[in-house]
Short mmCIF file of C-alpha atoms and ligand atoms in Angstrom, two decimals:
data_model
loop_
_atom_site.label_atom_id
_atom_site.label_comp_id
_atom_site.label_asym_id
_atom_site.label_seq_id
_atom_site.Cartn_x
_atom_site.Cartn_y
_atom_site.Cartn_z
CA MET A 1 -0.03 -0.07 0.24
CA ASP A 2 1.20 3.36 -0.99
CA THR A 3 0.79 6.59 1.26
CA THR A 4 -2.62 7.26 -0.48
CA GLY A 5 -4.00 3.85 0.80
CA LYS A 6 -3.91 2.55 -2.92
CA VAL A 7 -2.63 -0.90 -3.36
CA SER A 8 0.64 -0.21 -5.67
CA MET A 9 0.95 -1.94 -8.64
CA ASN A 10 3.97 -2.68 -11.41
CA ALA A 11 2.97 -0.05 -13.62
CA ARG A 12 6.12 -1.12 -15.88
CA ALA A 13 5.42 -2.94 -19.21
CA PRO A 14 6.76 -6.08 -19.05
CA LYS A 15 10.50 -7.19 -19.60
CA GLY A 16 11.43 -7.61 -23.00
CA THR A 17 8.11 -5.54 -24.43
CA ALA A 18 7.85 -1.59 -25.29
CA ASP A 19 5.14 0.77 -26.14
CA MET A 20 5.51 1.80 -29.31
CA LEU A 21 5.10 5.71 -28.62
CA PRO A 22 3.98 7.87 -31.71
CA ASP A 23 7.06 8.38 -33.32
CA VAL A 24 7.87 4.60 -33.47
CA ALA A 25 4.09 3.78 -34.18
CA ARG A 26 4.46 6.09 -37.24
CA ALA A 27 7.35 4.36 -38.50
CA TRP A 28 5.34 1.28 -38.39
CA GLU A 29 2.37 2.41 -40.39
CA HIS A 30 4.95 3.82 -43.02
CA LEU A 31 6.42 0.06 -43.11
CA GLN A 32 3.11 -1.33 -43.41
CA ARG A 33 1.90 1.06 -45.98
CA THR A 34 5.46 0.54 -48.21
CA ALA A 35 4.54 -3.25 -47.75
CA GLN A 36 0.97 -2.67 -49.13
CA THR A 37 2.34 -0.84 -52.28
CA LEU A 38 5.43 -2.74 -52.67
CA PHE A 39 3.84 -6.19 -52.45
CA ALA A 40 0.69 -5.67 -54.31
CA ARG A 41 3.23 -4.81 -57.51
CA TYR A 42 4.15 -8.53 -56.78
CA GLY A 43 0.47 -9.80 -56.56
CA TYR A 44 0.19 -10.43 -52.59
CA GLU A 45 -2.86 -10.12 -50.74
CA PRO A 46 -3.36 -9.46 -46.96
CA ILE A 47 -4.20 -11.97 -44.46
CA TYR A 48 -4.67 -11.91 -40.54
CA THR A 49 -4.35 -14.97 -38.64
CA PRO A 50 -5.16 -15.23 -34.92
CA ILE A 51 -2.30 -14.28 -32.50
CA PHE A 52 -2.47 -17.54 -30.77
CA GLU A 53 -3.08 -20.65 -32.24
CA HIS A 54 -3.36 -24.51 -30.73
CA THR A 55 0.19 -25.23 -29.51
CA GLU A 56 0.50 -28.15 -32.00
CA VAL A 57 0.68 -25.67 -35.18
CA PHE A 58 4.23 -24.47 -33.58
CA THR A 59 5.62 -27.79 -32.30
CA ARG A 60 4.54 -29.82 -35.19
CA GLY A 61 5.57 -26.78 -37.94
CA ILE A 62 8.88 -25.14 -36.70
CA GLY A 63 10.11 -28.33 -35.06
CA GLU A 64 10.30 -29.71 -31.28
CA ALA A 65 13.90 -29.30 -31.40
CA THR A 66 14.43 -25.83 -32.22
CA ASP A 67 15.15 -23.03 -29.80
CA ILE A 68 11.94 -21.22 -30.61
CA VAL A 69 9.63 -24.55 -29.38
CA SER A 70 12.02 -25.91 -26.88
CA LYS A 71 12.79 -22.67 -25.10
CA GLU A 72 10.94 -19.39 -26.30
CA MET A 73 7.35 -20.19 -26.88
CA TYR A 74 4.69 -18.17 -24.82
CA THR A 75 2.48 -21.53 -23.75
CA PHE A 76 -0.54 -21.47 -21.61
CA GLU A 77 -3.72 -23.39 -20.82
CA ASP A 78 -6.75 -21.79 -21.83
CA LYS A 79 -9.64 -21.95 -19.52
CA GLY A 80 -11.19 -25.07 -21.72
CA GLY A 81 -8.03 -26.90 -20.97
CA ARG A 82 -6.59 -26.44 -24.51
CA SER A 83 -2.78 -25.84 -24.69
CA ILE A 84 -2.62 -22.10 -26.69
CA THR A 85 0.61 -20.63 -27.68
CA LEU A 86 1.26 -16.92 -28.68
CA ARG A 87 2.81 -17.20 -32.43
CA PRO A 88 6.56 -16.78 -32.45
CA GLU A 89 6.35 -16.26 -36.14
CA GLY A 90 3.84 -15.76 -38.72
CA THR A 91 4.61 -18.93 -41.43
CA ALA A 92 2.94 -21.90 -39.26
CA SER A 93 -0.34 -20.04 -38.84
CA VAL A 94 -0.65 -18.79 -42.57
CA VAL A 95 -0.14 -22.53 -44.00
CA ARG A 96 -2.42 -23.87 -41.14
CA ALA A 97 -4.89 -20.93 -42.44
CA ALA A 98 -4.16 -21.82 -46.11
CA LEU A 99 -4.96 -25.64 -45.35
CA GLU A 100 -7.88 -24.98 -43.45
CA ARG A 101 -9.46 -22.69 -45.95
CA ASN A 102 -8.61 -24.79 -48.50
CA LEU A 103 -6.69 -21.63 -50.27
CA VAL A 104 -4.30 -23.47 -52.82
CA ALA A 105 -6.49 -26.60 -53.14
CA ASN A 106 -5.85 -28.40 -56.76
CA GLY A 107 -2.49 -26.93 -57.67
CA GLN A 108 -3.57 -23.18 -56.92
CA SER A 109 -1.05 -20.91 -55.88
CA ARG A 110 -1.95 -17.99 -53.69
CA LYS A 111 0.59 -14.91 -52.59
CA LEU A 112 -0.13 -13.65 -48.99
CA TYR A 113 1.34 -11.02 -46.74
CA TYR A 114 0.83 -10.09 -42.86
CA ALA A 115 2.21 -7.30 -40.58
CA GLY A 116 1.87 -7.83 -36.56
CA PRO A 117 3.58 -8.62 -33.42
CA MET A 118 5.28 -12.07 -32.54
CA PHE A 119 6.18 -13.42 -29.22
CA ARG A 120 9.37 -15.46 -28.25
CA TYR A 121 10.81 -15.39 -24.38
CA GLU A 122 14.50 -14.63 -25.36
CA ARG A 123 16.88 -12.86 -23.49
CA PRO A 124 16.26 -9.06 -24.27
CA GLN A 125 18.87 -6.96 -26.05
CA LYS A 126 19.56 -4.43 -28.55
CA GLY A 127 17.43 -5.67 -31.40
CA ARG A 128 15.90 -8.73 -29.65
CA THR A 129 12.53 -8.39 -27.46
CA ARG A 130 10.14 -10.66 -26.55
CA GLN A 131 7.24 -9.10 -28.17
CA PHE A 132 8.53 -7.82 -31.77
CA TRP A 133 6.33 -6.70 -34.71
CA GLN A 134 7.13 -8.60 -38.12
CA ILE A 135 6.09 -8.24 -41.81
CA GLY A 136 5.94 -11.51 -43.59
CA VAL A 137 5.06 -12.81 -47.14
CA GLU A 138 4.20 -16.21 -48.02
CA ALA A 139 3.92 -17.69 -51.52
CA LEU A 140 2.05 -20.94 -51.55
CA GLY A 141 1.75 -23.50 -54.56
CA MET A 142 5.04 -22.33 -56.35
CA ALA A 143 8.09 -24.76 -56.79
CA GLU A 144 10.10 -23.14 -59.27
CA PRO A 145 13.37 -21.37 -58.71
CA SER A 146 12.07 -18.20 -59.95
CA ALA A 147 9.46 -18.09 -57.28
CA ASP A 148 12.61 -18.05 -55.00
CA ALA A 149 14.49 -15.59 -56.71
CA GLU A 150 11.39 -13.34 -56.98
CA VAL A 151 10.51 -13.68 -52.95
CA ILE A 152 14.30 -12.65 -52.51
CA MET A 153 14.14 -9.74 -54.74
CA LEU A 154 11.20 -8.36 -52.82
CA LEU A 155 12.82 -8.57 -49.48
CA MET A 156 15.85 -6.47 -51.02
CA CYS A 157 13.73 -3.98 -52.94
CA PHE A 158 11.42 -3.32 -49.50
CA PHE A 159 14.55 -2.54 -47.61
CA GLU A 160 15.80 -0.47 -50.52
CA GLU A 161 12.08 1.42 -50.63
CA LEU A 162 12.33 2.16 -47.00
CA GLY A 163 15.84 4.32 -47.50
CA ILE A 164 18.27 1.45 -46.61
CA PRO A 165 21.49 1.51 -49.04
CA ARG A 166 22.24 -1.88 -50.76
CA ALA A 167 25.77 -1.02 -49.74
CA ASN A 168 24.65 -1.54 -46.10
CA MET A 169 22.99 -5.05 -46.69
CA ARG A 170 24.59 -8.53 -46.95
CA LEU A 171 22.42 -10.95 -48.63
CA LEU A 172 23.26 -14.92 -47.43
CA ILE A 173 22.07 -17.67 -49.19
CA ASN A 174 21.92 -21.36 -48.76
CA SER A 175 20.17 -24.51 -49.91
CA MET A 176 19.23 -26.62 -47.05
CA GLY A 177 18.41 -29.46 -49.82
CA ASP A 178 15.37 -31.91 -49.43
CA GLU A 179 14.01 -35.27 -47.77
CA ALA A 180 16.27 -37.02 -50.54
CA CYS A 181 19.79 -35.63 -49.38
CA ARG A 182 19.08 -34.21 -46.07
CA PRO A 183 18.57 -37.17 -43.96
CA ALA A 184 22.09 -38.50 -45.09
CA TYR A 185 23.41 -35.05 -44.53
CA ARG A 186 22.10 -34.86 -41.09
CA GLU A 187 23.56 -38.41 -40.14
CA LYS A 188 26.91 -37.19 -41.60
CA ILE A 189 26.91 -34.00 -39.33
CA ALA A 190 25.55 -35.99 -36.11
CA GLY A 191 28.58 -38.32 -36.50
CA PHE A 192 31.11 -35.59 -36.97
CA ILE A 193 29.41 -33.78 -34.15
CA ARG A 194 29.99 -37.41 -31.91
CA GLU A 195 33.96 -37.41 -33.12
CA HIS A 196 34.32 -33.80 -31.78
CA ASP A 197 32.16 -34.07 -28.84
CA ALA A 198 35.32 -33.21 -26.53
CA GLU A 199 35.80 -30.05 -28.25
CA LEU A 200 32.36 -28.83 -28.67
CA CYS A 201 30.28 -27.32 -25.90
CA GLU A 202 27.66 -29.05 -24.12
CA GLU A 203 24.76 -27.81 -25.70
CA CYS A 204 26.28 -28.58 -29.06
CA GLY A 205 27.19 -32.11 -27.89
CA ARG A 206 23.63 -32.72 -27.23
CA ARG A 207 22.55 -31.30 -30.89
CA ALA A 208 24.23 -34.58 -32.38
CA GLU A 209 20.94 -36.22 -30.94
CA THR A 210 18.35 -33.84 -31.61
CA ASN A 211 19.19 -30.98 -34.23
CA PRO A 212 22.57 -31.48 -35.64
CA LEU A 213 22.66 -28.89 -38.04
CA ARG A 214 21.82 -26.10 -35.46
CA ALA A 215 25.59 -26.65 -34.37
CA PHE A 216 26.33 -24.22 -37.08
CA ASP A 217 24.66 -21.61 -35.50
CA CYS A 218 26.25 -21.87 -32.40
CA LYS A 219 28.28 -18.70 -31.32
CA ASN A 220 30.73 -20.42 -28.93
CA PRO A 221 34.43 -19.82 -30.80
CA GLY A 222 35.49 -23.39 -30.06
CA CYS A 223 32.20 -24.60 -31.91
CA CYS A 224 32.64 -22.23 -34.48
CA LYS A 225 36.45 -23.43 -35.42
CA VAL A 226 35.19 -27.17 -35.11
CA MET A 227 32.19 -26.40 -37.00
CA ALA A 228 34.40 -24.54 -39.91
CA GLU A 229 35.92 -28.08 -40.62
CA ALA A 230 32.60 -30.04 -40.89
CA PRO A 231 31.27 -31.68 -43.99
CA LEU A 232 28.84 -28.95 -46.00
CA LEU A 233 25.68 -29.90 -47.44
CA ARG A 234 26.33 -27.82 -50.19
CA ASP A 235 28.48 -30.69 -51.40
CA GLU A 236 25.81 -33.46 -50.81
CA LEU A 237 22.73 -31.83 -52.03
CA CYS A 238 21.14 -34.47 -54.60
CA ASP A 239 21.03 -33.54 -58.71
CA LYS A 240 17.45 -31.93 -58.00
CA CYS A 241 18.40 -29.63 -55.20
CA ALA A 242 21.41 -28.78 -56.85
CA ALA A 243 19.69 -27.58 -59.96
CA HIS A 244 17.38 -25.89 -58.25
CA TYR A 245 19.88 -23.76 -56.28
CA ALA A 246 21.90 -23.21 -59.29
CA ALA A 247 18.88 -21.85 -60.97
CA VAL A 248 17.95 -19.48 -58.12
CA LYS A 249 21.51 -18.09 -57.92
CA GLU A 250 21.37 -17.88 -62.03
CA LEU A 251 18.39 -15.73 -61.79
CA LEU A 252 19.72 -13.63 -58.97
CA ASP A 253 22.88 -13.08 -61.31
CA GLY A 254 20.98 -11.75 -64.05
CA LEU A 255 19.19 -8.92 -62.15
CA GLY A 256 22.29 -8.05 -60.69
CA VAL A 257 21.77 -8.75 -57.11
CA GLY A 258 24.87 -9.64 -55.10
CA TYR A 259 24.70 -12.03 -52.86
CA GLU A 260 27.16 -14.36 -50.70
CA GLU A 261 26.75 -17.76 -50.44
CA ASP A 262 26.94 -19.26 -46.70
CA PRO A 263 27.03 -22.86 -46.71
CA SER A 264 26.31 -22.64 -42.83
CA LEU A 265 23.44 -20.60 -42.82
CA VAL A 266 20.75 -22.80 -41.48
CA ARG A 267 18.19 -20.65 -39.70
CA GLY A 268 16.22 -21.38 -36.50
CA LEU A 269 13.31 -23.23 -37.97
CA ASP A 270 13.07 -26.91 -38.93
CA TYR A 271 10.40 -26.72 -41.77
CA TYR A 272 13.28 -25.51 -44.40
CA THR A 273 13.94 -27.18 -47.46
CA ARG A 274 16.10 -26.14 -50.24
CA THR A 275 16.72 -22.02 -50.74
CA VAL A 276 16.97 -20.19 -47.49
CA PHE A 277 18.24 -16.62 -47.26
CA GLU A 278 18.97 -13.95 -44.57
CA VAL A 279 19.68 -9.91 -44.86
CA GLN A 280 22.29 -8.88 -42.85
CA VAL A 281 23.16 -5.10 -41.79
CA ASP A 282 26.14 -4.15 -39.78
CA ALA A 283 25.70 -0.56 -38.94
CA GLY A 284 23.67 0.33 -36.09
CA LEU A 285 23.09 -3.33 -35.21
CA GLY A 286 24.89 -5.41 -32.51
CA SER A 287 24.97 -9.03 -33.02
CA GLN A 288 21.25 -9.42 -33.89
CA ASN A 289 22.08 -8.05 -37.10
CA ALA A 290 19.70 -9.85 -39.18
CA ILE A 291 16.90 -7.44 -40.29
CA GLY A 292 15.12 -10.66 -42.54
CA GLY A 293 15.09 -13.94 -43.74
CA GLY A 294 13.00 -16.70 -44.95
CA GLY A 295 13.32 -19.57 -47.16
CA ARG A 296 11.35 -22.68 -48.85
CA TYR A 297 9.11 -25.20 -46.87
CA ASP A 298 8.16 -27.74 -49.08
CA ARG A 299 6.99 -30.23 -46.89
CA LEU A 300 4.93 -27.87 -44.32
CA MET A 301 1.68 -28.31 -45.64
CA GLU A 302 2.00 -32.10 -45.25
CA GLU A 303 3.43 -32.09 -41.84
CA TYR A 304 -0.06 -30.50 -40.99
CA GLY A 305 -1.89 -33.55 -43.07
CA GLY A 306 -2.50 -31.60 -45.91
CA PRO A 307 -1.37 -32.48 -49.69
CA ALA A 308 2.03 -31.56 -50.71
CA THR A 309 2.03 -27.84 -51.45
CA PRO A 310 5.38 -25.90 -52.25
CA GLY A 311 5.95 -22.75 -50.18
CA LEU A 312 8.34 -20.02 -49.38
CA GLY A 313 8.27 -16.82 -47.54
CA PHE A 314 10.13 -14.47 -45.56
CA ALA A 315 9.48 -11.85 -42.54
CA LEU A 316 11.43 -9.11 -41.67
CA GLY A 317 11.73 -7.49 -38.17
CA PHE A 318 10.87 -4.09 -37.94
CA GLU A 319 12.54 -2.95 -34.71
CA ARG A 320 15.85 -4.01 -36.61
CA THR A 321 14.71 -2.58 -39.84
CA LEU A 322 14.15 0.98 -38.03
CA LEU A 323 17.84 0.41 -36.34
CA ALA A 324 19.15 -0.03 -40.32
CA MET A 325 16.95 3.11 -41.06
CA GLU A 326 18.20 4.94 -38.49
CA ALA A 327 22.00 4.18 -39.03
CA ALA A 328 21.26 4.92 -42.75
CA GLY A 329 20.01 8.58 -41.58
CA VAL A 330 16.65 7.71 -42.84
CA THR A 331 13.65 9.58 -40.40
CA VAL A 332 10.29 8.63 -40.88
CA LEU A 333 8.48 12.27 -40.66
CA GLY A 334 4.87 12.38 -39.73
CA PRO A 335 2.28 14.46 -41.33
CA ALA A 336 1.91 17.99 -39.31
CA LEU A 337 -0.64 17.07 -36.52
CA ALA A 338 -2.67 20.23 -37.93
CA GLU A 339 -2.69 21.97 -41.32
CA VAL A 340 -4.76 24.53 -39.76
CA TYR A 341 -5.22 25.64 -36.31
CA VAL A 342 -8.82 27.35 -35.42
CA ALA A 343 -7.99 30.07 -32.98
CA ARG A 344 -10.38 32.39 -31.00
CA VAL A 345 -9.93 35.86 -29.77
CA ASP A 346 -12.13 34.89 -26.63
CA ASP A 347 -14.37 32.03 -24.93
CA SER A 348 -17.48 33.32 -25.93
CA LEU A 349 -16.56 32.39 -29.57
CA ALA A 350 -15.75 28.58 -28.48
CA GLY A 351 -19.19 27.36 -30.39
CA ALA A 352 -18.18 29.15 -33.76
CA ALA A 353 -14.38 28.17 -33.43
CA PHE A 354 -15.93 24.47 -33.19
CA ALA A 355 -18.27 24.54 -35.87
CA ILE A 356 -15.43 25.89 -38.08
CA ALA A 357 -13.04 23.38 -37.06
CA GLN A 358 -15.53 20.45 -37.72
CA GLU A 359 -16.55 22.21 -41.19
CA LEU A 360 -12.79 22.02 -42.40
CA ARG A 361 -12.19 18.49 -41.05
CA ASP A 362 -15.25 17.67 -43.38
CA GLY A 363 -13.60 19.36 -46.13
CA GLY A 364 -10.33 17.14 -45.85
CA ILE A 365 -8.26 19.51 -44.00
CA ALA A 366 -6.57 18.57 -40.91
CA ALA A 367 -7.55 21.20 -38.32
CA GLU A 368 -7.05 21.26 -34.38
CA LEU A 369 -8.48 23.78 -31.96
CA ASP A 370 -8.15 24.48 -28.44
CA HIS A 371 -10.45 22.56 -25.76
CA GLN A 372 -8.46 23.75 -22.57
CA GLY A 373 -9.46 27.96 -22.77
CA ARG A 374 -5.88 28.73 -23.94
CA SER A 375 -5.57 32.63 -24.12
CA LEU A 376 -5.06 33.76 -27.83
CA LYS A 377 -1.16 33.82 -27.41
CA SER A 378 -1.02 30.18 -26.39
CA GLN A 379 -3.26 29.14 -28.79
CA PHE A 380 -1.03 30.58 -31.38
CA LYS A 381 2.23 28.71 -29.65
CA GLN A 382 -0.07 25.60 -29.78
CA ALA A 383 -0.48 26.06 -33.28
CA ASP A 384 2.93 26.65 -34.13
CA ARG A 385 3.79 23.38 -31.77
CA LEU A 386 1.29 21.25 -34.28
CA GLY A 387 3.15 22.50 -37.00
CA ALA A 388 0.12 24.52 -38.52
CA ARG A 389 0.59 26.05 -41.58
CA ALA A 390 -2.30 28.52 -41.36
CA VAL A 391 -4.27 29.86 -38.32
CA VAL A 392 -7.89 31.05 -38.69
CA VAL A 393 -8.57 33.39 -35.73
CA VAL A 394 -12.19 33.72 -35.12
CA GLY A 395 -13.08 37.47 -33.90
CA PRO A 396 -16.40 38.86 -33.00
CA ASP A 397 -16.23 42.14 -35.34
CA GLU A 398 -15.09 39.84 -38.52
CA LEU A 399 -17.61 36.88 -37.41
CA ALA A 400 -20.44 39.25 -37.14
CA THR A 401 -19.89 40.17 -40.88
CA GLY A 402 -19.64 36.29 -41.63
CA ALA A 403 -15.78 36.39 -41.83
CA VAL A 404 -12.69 35.30 -40.12
CA THR A 405 -8.91 36.11 -40.25
CA LEU A 406 -6.63 33.71 -42.01
CA ARG A 407 -3.09 34.08 -40.67
CA ASP A 408 -0.10 32.45 -42.88
CA MET A 409 2.00 31.18 -40.78
CA SER A 410 5.13 31.13 -43.00
CA THR A 411 4.83 34.77 -44.41
CA LYS A 412 2.73 36.22 -41.10
CA ASP A 413 0.45 37.64 -43.61
CA GLU A 414 -3.30 38.51 -42.50
CA THR A 415 -6.40 38.32 -44.80
CA ARG A 416 -9.81 38.62 -43.83
CA VAL A 417 -11.92 35.92 -45.62
CA SER A 418 -15.58 34.75 -45.73
CA LEU A 419 -16.38 31.81 -43.81
CA ASP A 420 -18.19 30.74 -47.33
CA THR A 421 -14.65 30.38 -48.91
CA ILE A 422 -12.47 29.56 -45.94
CA ALA A 423 -12.05 25.91 -47.00
CA GLU A 424 -11.28 26.44 -50.60
CA ARG A 425 -8.58 29.52 -49.22
CA ILE A 426 -6.79 27.28 -46.99
CA LYS A 427 -6.63 24.61 -49.70
CA THR A 428 -4.75 26.75 -51.77
CA LEU A 429 -2.69 28.14 -49.23
CA LEU A 430 -1.68 24.43 -48.24
CA GLY A 431 -1.09 23.94 -51.97
P1 HAM B 1 12.93 -15.66 -38.46
O1 HAM B 1 14.27 -15.28 -39.00
O2 HAM B 1 12.99 -16.32 -37.10
O3 HAM B 1 12.26 -15.94 -39.69
O4 HAM B 1 12.35 -14.25 -38.18
C1 HAM B 1 12.50 -13.09 -39.32
C2 HAM B 1 12.95 -11.77 -38.99
O5 HAM B 1 12.28 -11.50 -37.49
C3 HAM B 1 14.53 -11.79 -38.21
O6 HAM B 1 15.20 -11.81 -39.14
C4 HAM B 1 14.54 -10.68 -37.03
O7 HAM B 1 14.58 -9.20 -37.95
C5 HAM B 1 12.92 -10.60 -36.22
N1 HAM B 1 13.17 -11.09 -35.41
C6 HAM B 1 13.25 -12.43 -34.98
N2 HAM B 1 13.06 -12.72 -33.46
C7 HAM B 1 13.14 -11.29 -32.97
C8 HAM B 1 13.18 -10.65 -31.75
N3 HAM B 1 13.00 -11.57 -30.29
N4 HAM B 1 13.29 -9.58 -31.33
C9 HAM B 1 13.36 -8.66 -32.58
N5 HAM B 1 13.44 -9.20 -33.95
C10 HAM B 1 13.15 -10.51 -33.89
C11 HAM B 1 10.76 -16.30 -39.32
O8 HAM B 1 10.06 -15.60 -38.53
C12 HAM B 1 10.14 -16.88 -40.66
N6 HAM B 1 8.44 -17.21 -40.23
C13 HAM B 1 10.22 -16.07 -42.06
C14 HAM B 1 9.73 -16.84 -43.10
C15 HAM B 1 8.25 -16.82 -43.64
N7 HAM B 1 10.29 -18.34 -43.57
C16 HAM B 1 9.36 -18.22 -44.48
N8 HAM B 1 8.26 -17.69 -44.30
#
């Protein structure tokens, strides 16, 4: 209890979450608008799936042995005794929805995009939060390498459209193989890990049994040294996967997109087959330098009991993208909070000012007025603060003749304007 007798509460947002205050929220809306416009040019439609799903959607889709599923999920039992999980990513949900709602039956294809919060119980640090925001796309039904090249291009073009220079970005690509070539490789890596068990950390030792490919992701210097000598999947791809990968690279080469092949890029989700990719930015980001990533998941829908349906996509993280934009000197300016401020000389004119502001808003103009009984001087200050380009001054004498004074805030010119034409005059002034 505090001194007022009220029971004190923890008034802080939970660890790893952040309130999106107006400047950041404006940037988030800017990213969503940019995505809507750009993604539509590539034929994508929006989709919104629930923020929580039956836990199984993620355990089966992402894989039991991944860090996400084994350590990072927000899972709870709902009042009906069901195991529910806050989504840690969007792909599993979109594929679940596509199967449930028959979006890609009979060999159809569908391009879908989404934007929203995701949840992972990770150790918070710069660019890593427990609730974070992603924009993602999923292209379902397309197996051809051109679909891979298109998705990768879209991600790169999106970042460029936001003002992140190509030179700041590193595009990494790899192929994860498929059910024909990966199982044998997996065994090979597991054997390699067992052979080097003494030189590897405890977790990598365990990975031989659970998820051997993840040993490539370990940050422990000793493990990095050992894994640098490990056999690479690139050298063990079956003919079909090798041809698919070669075709993706050829298309990217044809478009002049620079990329680096990173044979140790395995990504943290088990659903991937064939192409995987990641975009990293060093400037302004610490160790969490992946601003976006994705890949192909041709077996995911079958994992859910559906028909064999190829798919691929990417997701980008809003917080890290914003850091990359800041490092590149890009600022997202919002629109002025008011184009026009309607000031009144005294409170007896409050009703008239209120009606004028409403009329201007009805006419499509962003108009603000005082609701706190401010003096005329402080109404002008407020107009300045909001970035208003003009102030309409409602005074008793002018109003009696059906007019107001219009002040251009940049030139300081003042003109008497009839109420009938005020909206038009303001539109001209705003250009
Ligand atoms: P992901 O690589 O796990 O892929 O996440 C994509 C992006 O989300 C990352 O590159 C990063 O920018 C951001 N991100 C991930 N975790 C956090 C975090 N804790 N805090 C802040 N940002 C984070 C996926 O989620 C896949 N669903 C991508 C995909 C779509 N693959 C195929 N389709």
